[in-house]
Coordinates of C-alpha atoms in Angstrom, one line a residue:
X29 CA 0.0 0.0 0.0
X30 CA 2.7 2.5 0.8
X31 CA 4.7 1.4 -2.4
X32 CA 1.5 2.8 -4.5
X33 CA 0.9 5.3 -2.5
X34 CA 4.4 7.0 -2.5
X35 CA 4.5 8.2 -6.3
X36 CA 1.5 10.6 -5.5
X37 CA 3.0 11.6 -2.4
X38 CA 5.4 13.1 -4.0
X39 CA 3.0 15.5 -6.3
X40 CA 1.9 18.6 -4.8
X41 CA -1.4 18.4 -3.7
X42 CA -2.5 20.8 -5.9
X43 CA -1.0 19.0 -8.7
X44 CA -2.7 15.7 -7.5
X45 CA -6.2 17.4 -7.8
X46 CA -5.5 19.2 -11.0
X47 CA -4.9 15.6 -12.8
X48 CA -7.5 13.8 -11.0
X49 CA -9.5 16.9 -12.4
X50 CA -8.3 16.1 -15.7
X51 CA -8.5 12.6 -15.8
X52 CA -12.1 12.8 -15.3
X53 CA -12.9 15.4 -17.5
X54 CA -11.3 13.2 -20.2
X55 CA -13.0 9.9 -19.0
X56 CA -16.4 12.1 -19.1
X57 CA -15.9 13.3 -22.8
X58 CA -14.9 9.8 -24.0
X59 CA -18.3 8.0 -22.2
X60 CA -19.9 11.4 -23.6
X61 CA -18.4 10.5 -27.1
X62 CA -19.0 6.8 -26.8
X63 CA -22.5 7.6 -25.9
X64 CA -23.1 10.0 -28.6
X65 CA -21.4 8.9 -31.9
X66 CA -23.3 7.8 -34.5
X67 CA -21.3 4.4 -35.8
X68 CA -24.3 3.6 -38.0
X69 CA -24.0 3.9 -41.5
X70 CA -26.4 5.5 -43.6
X71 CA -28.0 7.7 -40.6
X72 CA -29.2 11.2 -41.6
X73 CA -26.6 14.2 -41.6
X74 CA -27.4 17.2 -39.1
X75 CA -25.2 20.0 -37.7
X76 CA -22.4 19.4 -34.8
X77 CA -23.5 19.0 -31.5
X78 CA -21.9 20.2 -28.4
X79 CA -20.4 17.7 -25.9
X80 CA -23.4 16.4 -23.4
X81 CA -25.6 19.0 -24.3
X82 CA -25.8 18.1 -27.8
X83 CA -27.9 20.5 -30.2
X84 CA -29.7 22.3 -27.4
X85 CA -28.6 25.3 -26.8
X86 CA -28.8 26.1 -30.7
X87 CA -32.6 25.0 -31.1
X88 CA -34.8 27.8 -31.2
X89 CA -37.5 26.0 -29.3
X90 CA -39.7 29.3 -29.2
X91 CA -40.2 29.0 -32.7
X92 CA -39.2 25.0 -33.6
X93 CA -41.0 25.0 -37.4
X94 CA -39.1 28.1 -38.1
X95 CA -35.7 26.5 -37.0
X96 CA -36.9 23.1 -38.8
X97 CA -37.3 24.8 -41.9
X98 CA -34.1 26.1 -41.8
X99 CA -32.0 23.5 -41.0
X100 CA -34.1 21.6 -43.9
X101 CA -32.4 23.7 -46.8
X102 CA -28.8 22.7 -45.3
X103 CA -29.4 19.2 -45.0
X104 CA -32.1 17.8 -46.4
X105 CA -35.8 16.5 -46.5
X106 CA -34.8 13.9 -43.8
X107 CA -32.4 14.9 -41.1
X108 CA -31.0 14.9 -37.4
X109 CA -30.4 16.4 -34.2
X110 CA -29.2 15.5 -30.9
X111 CA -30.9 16.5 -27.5
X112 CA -28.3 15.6 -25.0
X113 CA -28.2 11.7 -25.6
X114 CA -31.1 11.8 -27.5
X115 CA -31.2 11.1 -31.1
X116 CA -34.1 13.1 -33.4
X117 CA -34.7 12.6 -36.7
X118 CA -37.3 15.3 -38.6
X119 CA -38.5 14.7 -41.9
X120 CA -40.3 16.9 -44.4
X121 CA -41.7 16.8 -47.9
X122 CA -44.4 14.9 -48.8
X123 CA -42.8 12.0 -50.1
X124 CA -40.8 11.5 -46.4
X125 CA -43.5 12.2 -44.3
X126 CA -45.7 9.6 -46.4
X127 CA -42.8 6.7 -46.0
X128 CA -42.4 7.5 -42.2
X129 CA -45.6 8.0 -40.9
X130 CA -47.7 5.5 -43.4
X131 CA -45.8 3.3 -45.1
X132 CA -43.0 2.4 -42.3
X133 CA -46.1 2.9 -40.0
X134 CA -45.6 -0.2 -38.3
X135 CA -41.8 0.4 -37.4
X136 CA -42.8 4.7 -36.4
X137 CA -45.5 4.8 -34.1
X138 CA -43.9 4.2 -30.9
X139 CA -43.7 7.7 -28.5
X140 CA -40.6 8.9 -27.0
X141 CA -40.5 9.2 -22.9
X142 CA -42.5 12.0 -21.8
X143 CA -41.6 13.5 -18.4
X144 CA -45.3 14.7 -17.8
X145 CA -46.4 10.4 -17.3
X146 CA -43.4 9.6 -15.5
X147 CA -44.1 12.8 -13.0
X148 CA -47.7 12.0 -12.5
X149 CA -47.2 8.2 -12.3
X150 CA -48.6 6.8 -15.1
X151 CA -47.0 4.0 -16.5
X152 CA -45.9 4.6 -20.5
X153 CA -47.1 1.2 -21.8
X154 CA -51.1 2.2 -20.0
X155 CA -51.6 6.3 -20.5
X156 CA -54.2 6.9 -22.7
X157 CA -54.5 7.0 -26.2
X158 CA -52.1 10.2 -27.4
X159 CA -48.6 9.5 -25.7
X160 CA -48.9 5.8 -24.8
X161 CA -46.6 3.4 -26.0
X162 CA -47.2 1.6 -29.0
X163 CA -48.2 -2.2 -27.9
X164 CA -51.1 -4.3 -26.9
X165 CA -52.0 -1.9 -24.3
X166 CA -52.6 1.3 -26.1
X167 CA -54.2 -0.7 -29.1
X168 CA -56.8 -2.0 -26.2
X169 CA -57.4 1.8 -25.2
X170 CA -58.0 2.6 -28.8
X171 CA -60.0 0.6 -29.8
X172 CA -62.5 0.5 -26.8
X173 CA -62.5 4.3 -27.2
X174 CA -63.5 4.6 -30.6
X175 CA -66.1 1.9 -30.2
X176 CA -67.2 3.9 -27.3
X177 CA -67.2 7.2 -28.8
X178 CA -69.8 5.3 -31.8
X179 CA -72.0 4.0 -28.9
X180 CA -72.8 7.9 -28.3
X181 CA -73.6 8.7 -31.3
X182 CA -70.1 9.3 -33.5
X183 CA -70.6 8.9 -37.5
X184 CA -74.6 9.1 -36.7
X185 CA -77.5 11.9 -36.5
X186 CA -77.9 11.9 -32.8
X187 CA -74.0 13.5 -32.4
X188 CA -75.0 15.3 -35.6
X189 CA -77.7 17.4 -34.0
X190 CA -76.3 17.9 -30.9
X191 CA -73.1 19.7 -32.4
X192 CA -76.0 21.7 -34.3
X193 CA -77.7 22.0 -31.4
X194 CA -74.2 23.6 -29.7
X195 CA -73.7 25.6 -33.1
X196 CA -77.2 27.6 -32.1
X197 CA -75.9 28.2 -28.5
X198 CA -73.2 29.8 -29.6
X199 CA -74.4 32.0 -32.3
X200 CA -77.5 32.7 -29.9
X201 CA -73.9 34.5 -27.7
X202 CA -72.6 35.8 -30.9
X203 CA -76.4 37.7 -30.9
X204 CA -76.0 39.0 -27.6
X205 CA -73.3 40.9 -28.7
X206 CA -75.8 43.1 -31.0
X207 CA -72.9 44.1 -33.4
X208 CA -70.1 45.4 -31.3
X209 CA -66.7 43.8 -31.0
X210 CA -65.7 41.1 -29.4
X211 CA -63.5 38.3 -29.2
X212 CA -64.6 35.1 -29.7
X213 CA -62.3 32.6 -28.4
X214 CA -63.5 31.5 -25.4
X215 CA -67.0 30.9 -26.9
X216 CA -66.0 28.9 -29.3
X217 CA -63.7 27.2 -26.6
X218 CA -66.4 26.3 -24.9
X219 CA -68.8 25.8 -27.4
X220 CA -66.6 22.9 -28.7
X221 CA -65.6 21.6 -25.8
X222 CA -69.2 21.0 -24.5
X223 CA -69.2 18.4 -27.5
X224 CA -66.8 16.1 -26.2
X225 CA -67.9 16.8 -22.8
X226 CA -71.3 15.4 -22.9
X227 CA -70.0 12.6 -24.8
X228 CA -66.9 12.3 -22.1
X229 CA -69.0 13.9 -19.2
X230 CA -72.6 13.2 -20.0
X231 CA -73.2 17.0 -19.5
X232 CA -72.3 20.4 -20.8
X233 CA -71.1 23.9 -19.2
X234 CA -72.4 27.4 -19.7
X235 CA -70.5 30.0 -21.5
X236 CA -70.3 32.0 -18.1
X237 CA -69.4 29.5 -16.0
X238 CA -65.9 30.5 -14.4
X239 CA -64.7 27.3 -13.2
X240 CA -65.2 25.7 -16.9
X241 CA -63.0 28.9 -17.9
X242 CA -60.6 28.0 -15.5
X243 CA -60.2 24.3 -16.9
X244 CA -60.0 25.3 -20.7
X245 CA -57.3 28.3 -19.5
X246 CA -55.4 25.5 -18.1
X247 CA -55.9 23.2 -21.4
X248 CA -54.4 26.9 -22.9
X249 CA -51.1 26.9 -20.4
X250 CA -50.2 23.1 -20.8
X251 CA -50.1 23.6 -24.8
X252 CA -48.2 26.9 -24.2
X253 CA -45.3 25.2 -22.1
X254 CA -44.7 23.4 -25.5
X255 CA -41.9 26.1 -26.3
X256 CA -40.5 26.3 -23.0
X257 CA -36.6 25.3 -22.8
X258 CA -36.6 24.3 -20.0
X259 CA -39.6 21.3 -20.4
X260 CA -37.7 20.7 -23.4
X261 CA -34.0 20.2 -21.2
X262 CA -35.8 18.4 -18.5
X263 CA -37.2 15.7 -20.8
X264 CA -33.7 14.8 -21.3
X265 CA -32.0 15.4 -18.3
X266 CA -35.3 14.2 -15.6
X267 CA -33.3 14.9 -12.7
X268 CA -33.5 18.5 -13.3
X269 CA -37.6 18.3 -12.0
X270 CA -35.8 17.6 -8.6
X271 CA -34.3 21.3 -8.6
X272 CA -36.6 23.1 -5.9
X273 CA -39.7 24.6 -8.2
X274 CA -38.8 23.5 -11.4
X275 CA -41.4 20.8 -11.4
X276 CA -44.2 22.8 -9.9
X277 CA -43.7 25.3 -12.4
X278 CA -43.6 22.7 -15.2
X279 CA -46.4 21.2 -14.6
X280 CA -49.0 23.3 -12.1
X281 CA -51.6 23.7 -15.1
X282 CA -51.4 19.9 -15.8
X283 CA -51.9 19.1 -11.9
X284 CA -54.8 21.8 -11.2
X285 CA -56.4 19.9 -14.5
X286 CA -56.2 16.2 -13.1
X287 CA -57.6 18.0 -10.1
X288 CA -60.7 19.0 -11.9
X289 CA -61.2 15.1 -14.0
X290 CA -60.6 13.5 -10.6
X291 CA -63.4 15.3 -9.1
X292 CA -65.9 14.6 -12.0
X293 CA -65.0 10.7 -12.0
X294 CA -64.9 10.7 -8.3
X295 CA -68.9 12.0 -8.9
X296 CA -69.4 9.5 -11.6
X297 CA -68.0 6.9 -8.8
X298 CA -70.3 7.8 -6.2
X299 CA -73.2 7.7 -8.8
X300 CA -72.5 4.4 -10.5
X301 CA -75.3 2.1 -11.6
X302 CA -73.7 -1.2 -13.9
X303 CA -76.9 -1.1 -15.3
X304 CA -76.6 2.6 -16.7
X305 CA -74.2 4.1 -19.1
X306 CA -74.4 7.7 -18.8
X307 CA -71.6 8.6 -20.9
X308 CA -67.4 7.5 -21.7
X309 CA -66.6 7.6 -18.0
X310 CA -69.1 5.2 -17.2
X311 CA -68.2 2.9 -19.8
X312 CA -64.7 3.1 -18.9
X313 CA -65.8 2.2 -15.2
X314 CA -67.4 -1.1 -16.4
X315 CA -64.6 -1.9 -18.3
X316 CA -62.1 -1.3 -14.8
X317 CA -64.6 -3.2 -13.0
X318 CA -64.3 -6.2 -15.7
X319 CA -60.8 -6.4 -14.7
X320 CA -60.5 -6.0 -11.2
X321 CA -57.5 -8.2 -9.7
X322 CA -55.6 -8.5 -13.2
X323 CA -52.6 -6.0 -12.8
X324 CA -51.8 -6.4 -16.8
X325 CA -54.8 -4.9 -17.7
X326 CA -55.2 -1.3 -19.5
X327 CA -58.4 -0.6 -17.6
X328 CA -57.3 1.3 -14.5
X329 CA -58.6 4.4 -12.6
X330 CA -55.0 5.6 -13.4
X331 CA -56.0 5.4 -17.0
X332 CA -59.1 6.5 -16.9
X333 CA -57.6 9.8 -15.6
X334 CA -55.2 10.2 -18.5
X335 CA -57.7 8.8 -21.4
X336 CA -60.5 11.5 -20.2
X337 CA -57.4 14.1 -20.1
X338 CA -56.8 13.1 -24.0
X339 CA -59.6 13.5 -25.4
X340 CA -61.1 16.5 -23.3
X341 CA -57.6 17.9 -25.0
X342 CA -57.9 16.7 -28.6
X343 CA -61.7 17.1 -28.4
X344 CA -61.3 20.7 -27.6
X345 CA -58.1 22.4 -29.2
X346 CA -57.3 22.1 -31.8
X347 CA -61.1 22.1 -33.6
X348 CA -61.2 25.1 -31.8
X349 CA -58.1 27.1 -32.9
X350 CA -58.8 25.8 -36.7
X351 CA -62.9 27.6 -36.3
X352 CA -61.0 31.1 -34.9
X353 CA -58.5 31.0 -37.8
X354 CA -62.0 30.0 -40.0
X355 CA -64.0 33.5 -38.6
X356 CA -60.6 35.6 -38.8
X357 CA -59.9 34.2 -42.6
X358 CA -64.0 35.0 -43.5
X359 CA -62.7 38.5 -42.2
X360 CA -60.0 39.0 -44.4
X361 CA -61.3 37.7 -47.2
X362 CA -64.7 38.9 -47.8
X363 CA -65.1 37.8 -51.0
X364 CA -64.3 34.4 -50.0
X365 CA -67.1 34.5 -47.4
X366 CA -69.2 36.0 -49.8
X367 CA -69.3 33.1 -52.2
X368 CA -69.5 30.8 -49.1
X369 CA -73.3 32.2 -48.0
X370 CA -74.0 32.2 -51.6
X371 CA -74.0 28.6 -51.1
X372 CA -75.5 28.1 -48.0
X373 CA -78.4 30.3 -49.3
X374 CA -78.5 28.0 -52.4
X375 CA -78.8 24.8 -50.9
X376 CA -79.8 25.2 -47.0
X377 CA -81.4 28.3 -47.2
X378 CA -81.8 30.9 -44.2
X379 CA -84.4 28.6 -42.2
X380 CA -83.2 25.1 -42.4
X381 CA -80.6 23.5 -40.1
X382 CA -77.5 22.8 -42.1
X383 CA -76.9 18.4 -41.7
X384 CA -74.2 16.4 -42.8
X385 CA -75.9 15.4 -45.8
X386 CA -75.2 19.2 -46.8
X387 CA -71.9 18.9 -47.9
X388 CA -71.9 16.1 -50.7
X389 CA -73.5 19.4 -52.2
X390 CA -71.6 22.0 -51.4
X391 CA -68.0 21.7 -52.7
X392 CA -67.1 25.5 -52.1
X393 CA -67.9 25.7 -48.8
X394 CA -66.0 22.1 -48.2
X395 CA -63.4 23.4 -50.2
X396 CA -63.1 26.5 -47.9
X397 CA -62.8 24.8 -44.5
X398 CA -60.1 22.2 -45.9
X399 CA -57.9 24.9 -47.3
X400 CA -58.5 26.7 -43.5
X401 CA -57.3 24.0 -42.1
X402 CA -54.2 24.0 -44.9
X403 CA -53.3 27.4 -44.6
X404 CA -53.6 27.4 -40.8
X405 CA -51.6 24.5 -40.3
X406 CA -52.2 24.6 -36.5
X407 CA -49.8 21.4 -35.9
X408 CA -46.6 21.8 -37.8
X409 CA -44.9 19.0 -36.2
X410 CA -47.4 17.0 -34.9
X411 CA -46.8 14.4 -31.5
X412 CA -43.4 13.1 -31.5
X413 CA -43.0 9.2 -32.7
X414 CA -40.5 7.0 -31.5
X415 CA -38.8 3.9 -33.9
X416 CA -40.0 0.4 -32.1
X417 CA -37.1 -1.1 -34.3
X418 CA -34.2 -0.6 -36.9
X419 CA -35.7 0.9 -40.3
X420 CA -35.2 2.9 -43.4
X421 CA -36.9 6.1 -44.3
X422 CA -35.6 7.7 -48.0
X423 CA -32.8 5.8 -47.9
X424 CA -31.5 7.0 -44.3
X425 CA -30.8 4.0 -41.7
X426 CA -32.7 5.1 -38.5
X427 CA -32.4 2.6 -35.2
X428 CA -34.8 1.8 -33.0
X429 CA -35.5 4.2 -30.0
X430 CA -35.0 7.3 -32.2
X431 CA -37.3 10.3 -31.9
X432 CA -39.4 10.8 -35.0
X433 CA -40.6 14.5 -35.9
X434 CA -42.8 14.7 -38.6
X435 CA -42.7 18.2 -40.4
X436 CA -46.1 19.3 -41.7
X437 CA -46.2 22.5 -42.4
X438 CA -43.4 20.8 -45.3
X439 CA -46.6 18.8 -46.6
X440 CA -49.4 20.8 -45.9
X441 CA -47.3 23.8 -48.0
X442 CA -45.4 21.6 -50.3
X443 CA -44.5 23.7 -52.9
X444 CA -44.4 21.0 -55.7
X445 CA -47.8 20.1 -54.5
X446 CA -49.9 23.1 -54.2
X447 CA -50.4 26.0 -56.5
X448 CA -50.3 28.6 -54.0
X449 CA -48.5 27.6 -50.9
X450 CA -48.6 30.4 -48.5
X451 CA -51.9 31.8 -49.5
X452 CA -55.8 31.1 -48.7
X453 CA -56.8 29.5 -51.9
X454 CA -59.6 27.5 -51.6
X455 CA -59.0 26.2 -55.7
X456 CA -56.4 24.0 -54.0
X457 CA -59.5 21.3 -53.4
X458 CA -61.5 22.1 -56.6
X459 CA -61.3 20.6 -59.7
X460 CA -61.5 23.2 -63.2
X461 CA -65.4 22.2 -62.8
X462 CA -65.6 23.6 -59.7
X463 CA -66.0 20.0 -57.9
X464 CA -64.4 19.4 -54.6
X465 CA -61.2 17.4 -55.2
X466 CA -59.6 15.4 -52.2
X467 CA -56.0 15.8 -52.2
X468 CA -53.4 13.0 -50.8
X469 CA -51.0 15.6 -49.0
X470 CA -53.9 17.0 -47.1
X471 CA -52.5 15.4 -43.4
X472 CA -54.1 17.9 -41.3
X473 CA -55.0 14.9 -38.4
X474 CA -51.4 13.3 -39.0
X475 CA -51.7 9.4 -40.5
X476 CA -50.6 6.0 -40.4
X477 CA -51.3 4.0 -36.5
X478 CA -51.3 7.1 -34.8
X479 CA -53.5 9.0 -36.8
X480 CA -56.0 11.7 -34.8
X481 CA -58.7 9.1 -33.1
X482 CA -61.2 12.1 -33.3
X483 CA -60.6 12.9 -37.4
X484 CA -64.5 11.9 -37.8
X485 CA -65.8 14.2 -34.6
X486 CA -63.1 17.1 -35.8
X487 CA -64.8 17.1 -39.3
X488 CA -68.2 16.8 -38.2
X489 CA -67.6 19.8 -35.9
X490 CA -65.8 22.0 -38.5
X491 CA -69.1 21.8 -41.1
X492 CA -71.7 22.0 -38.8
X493 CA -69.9 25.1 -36.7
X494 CA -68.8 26.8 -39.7
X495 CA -71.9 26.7 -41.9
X496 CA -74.0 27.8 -39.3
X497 CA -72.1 30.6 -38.8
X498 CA -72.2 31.7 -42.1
X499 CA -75.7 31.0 -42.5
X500 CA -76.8 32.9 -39.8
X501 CA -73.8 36.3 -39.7
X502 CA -72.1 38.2 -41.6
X503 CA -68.6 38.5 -40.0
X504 CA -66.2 41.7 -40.6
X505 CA -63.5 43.8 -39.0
X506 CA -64.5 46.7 -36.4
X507 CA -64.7 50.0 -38.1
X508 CA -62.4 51.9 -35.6
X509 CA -59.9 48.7 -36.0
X510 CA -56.6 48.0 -38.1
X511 CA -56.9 45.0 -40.2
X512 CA -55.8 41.9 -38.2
X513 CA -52.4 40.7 -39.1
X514 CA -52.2 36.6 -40.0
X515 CA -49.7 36.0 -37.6
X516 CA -49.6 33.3 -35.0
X517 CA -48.7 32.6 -31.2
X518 CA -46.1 29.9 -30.6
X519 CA -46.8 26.6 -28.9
X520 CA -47.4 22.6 -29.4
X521 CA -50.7 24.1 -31.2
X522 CA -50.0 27.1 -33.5
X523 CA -53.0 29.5 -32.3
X524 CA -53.5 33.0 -34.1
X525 CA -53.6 36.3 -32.4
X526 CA -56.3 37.5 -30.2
X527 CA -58.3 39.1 -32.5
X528 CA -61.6 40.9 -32.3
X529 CA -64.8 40.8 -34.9
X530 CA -68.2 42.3 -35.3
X531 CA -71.2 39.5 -36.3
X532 CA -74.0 41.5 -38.8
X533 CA -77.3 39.0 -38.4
X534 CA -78.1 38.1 -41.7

């Protein structure tokens, strides 16, 4: 012992430390390298990461589609970063977005870890139907949602009139208003989410009710923290929720909101008759109560939580945001809402209730609300996949466990697909006979496994709404008010501007 010992003994201490210092530095940077280095052949190019940290600190996370888009005229329709450890590989154009998300689909519709399950205690192989793992479990959630969501009334006229019946709510608000300005978002917030809640909840809320405007503000926060760096550095680095108030700040809005589902599920609890399904919740219950004792199974309380959570979210959103960017394009382009009416008045009239059977005959009005949904392009990167094993996208080798981000503002504004790009041009979905025209790069609700389980509900929602709008008001800019700019507010859903509009009765 004193024979080893003696060599360092001689070193000033300060020497001692300074190499000890250096050793590890150098052990570090070699486990960092090891760790990092991409030995596979073939994988996509992407610019030089930083040791540990990777591409991080040279994302622009505020504005991710802007940076996306850069970085795709260096390298490429198919390309990668690095988040820490973390491999990421984005892909735009048409073409590459079709070949990951559809027809690799089977190898691409895993999800990454996300720190919000791991932080509440849901398990990633049993939350819900958006960010669950891809496996038996989540195809069980799926499928017993969708089912569900048909038992009340999806694809048939029951749902049909009770959106309708929601549209003349709203507009009966937009009447109150007696021609002044106002803002519509939280209206139409409400007004949409009241669909999915009496399908979810079995009831609906009023437009005044505060506590209601509490929850949908929160749905507003959680989407907002999507550009936050510091979300973005913990889902890499987890330990950093451990820092005193980082995770309370992180995720406060998404606490206060299992706050609110746990107390309408503890109500549905209390209330339970096996003999009476009021509603999803209820449904779900029979389904936990099915498989009481079996720890494999899906159906937990746990789940229930974050499957109501889902598609409160996805119910609400995003159909939302997409009618606001509807009104404020109708605005803008007044010709555009002009010819819209025209048709209403020609094949609804001002009387009748527009219905789904409407629109086999009303191909400018469809074509309208598809190129809103276009032009809005209120999800430019979509949900993040995750490879479930080794595969190829456009000739790129891409392992298993890599992030997968899907660029669709590339698709949805292809510029070898669409005559006009970056402009509202509804004659993107019409054919030279003035027919609607369905077009393959129109990906609004994503595709493959993990396309949007509400697509049918979303479309139902964005006819119904928007026609009876139209039928009913004319909508233009306040007098005393600069024209509204088309520009947008960052986050995981691309919202516009607060905005406000006057609504002339027709």
């Amino acid at each position: 012992m004193g024979l080893l010992s003696a060599p360092w003994s001689l070193l000033p201490s300060g020497t001692f430390l300074s190499m000890l210092a250096l050793f590890f530095t150098v052990f570090a940077l070699l486990y960092d390298f090891m760790k990092r280095r991409r030995s596979w052949s073939r994988f996509p190019p992407g610019p030089t990461s930083l040791p540990f940290l990777g591409n991080i600190l040279q994302t622009n996370f505020k504005n991710l589609p802007k940076y996306v888009t850069q970085l795709r005229k260096k390298y490429g329709d198919v390309f990668s970063l690095q988040f820490c450890w973390t491999n990421v590989v984005i892909m735009s154009g048409f073409e590459s977005v079709k070949e990951g998300l559809i027809t690799k689909s089977d190898d691409t519709s895993d999800r990454p870890h996300f720190l919000t399950l791991q932080k509440h205690g849901f398990k990633e192989n049993s939350s819900g139907v958006v960010l669950a793992r891809y496996g038996q479990s989540w195809r069980d959630v799926r499928r017993f949602s969708l089912s569900t969501l048909r038992d009340f009334g999806l694809g048939k006229k029951s749902l049909a009139e009770r959106v309708t019946e929601e549209a003349g709510f709203l507009c009966s608000a937009f009447k109150s208003k007696d021609g002044r300005p106002f803002n519509p978002h939280l209206m139409i917030n409400n007004a949409v989410s009241n669909v999915i809640c009496s399908i979810i909840f079995g009831d609906r809320f009023e437009y005044d009710d505060k506590s209601f405007r509490k929850v949908l503000k929160l749905f507003e926060d959680i989407i907002g923290s999507g550009t936050d760096v510091l979300l973005q550095l913990a889902n890499v680095i987890p330990v950093l929720v451990h820092v005193p108030g980082v995770g309370q700040k992180l995720f406060r809005a998404q606490e206060n909101l299992f706050d609110f589902l746990r107390g309408i599920i503890a109500e549905h609890k209390a209330s339970w008759d096996p003999n009476l399904k009021r509603d999803f919740i209820d449904a779900f219950l029979e389904e936990v109560e099915k498989v009481k004792g079996d720890p494999q199974s899906s159906f937990s309380e746990l789940n229930l939580l974050v499957t109501v959570s889902d598609m409160f979210s996805a119910g609400t959103e995003t159909t939302s945001t997409t009618l606001r960017y509807g009104l404020l394009y109708m605005m803008l382009y007044p010709d555009i809402q002009r010819r819209v009416q025209e048709e209403i008045d020609r094949v609804i009239g001002s009387e009748r209730k527009p219905t789904m059977d409407d629109r086999a005959n009303m191909p400018y009005t469809n074509a309208v609300i598809h190129e809103i949904q276009r032009y809005s392009d209120i999800l430019p990167l979509s949900v993040p996949h995750m490879t479930s094993r080794d595969t190829e996208v456009n000739g790129f080798f891409i392992p298993k466990g890599t992030t997968l981000m899907f660029n669709m503002t590339s698709v949805l504004k292809d510029e070898s697909i669409w005559a006009r790009p970056y402009q509202f041009y509804p004659e993107h979905f019409l054919d030279d006979d003035g027919q609607f025209i369905k077009r393959e790069a129109f990906l609004p609700f994503s595709a493959g496994r993990r396309v949007c389980l509400g697509e049918q509900l979303a479309r139902m929602e964005l006819f119904l709404f928007f026609t009876t709008f139209l039928q009913q008001f004319t909508f233009f800019i306040p007098r005393d008010q600069p024209r509204p700019k088309e520009e947008n507010l960052p986050g995981a859903i691309i919202s516009p501007k607060p905005y406000q509009l006057c609504a002339e009765v027709r």
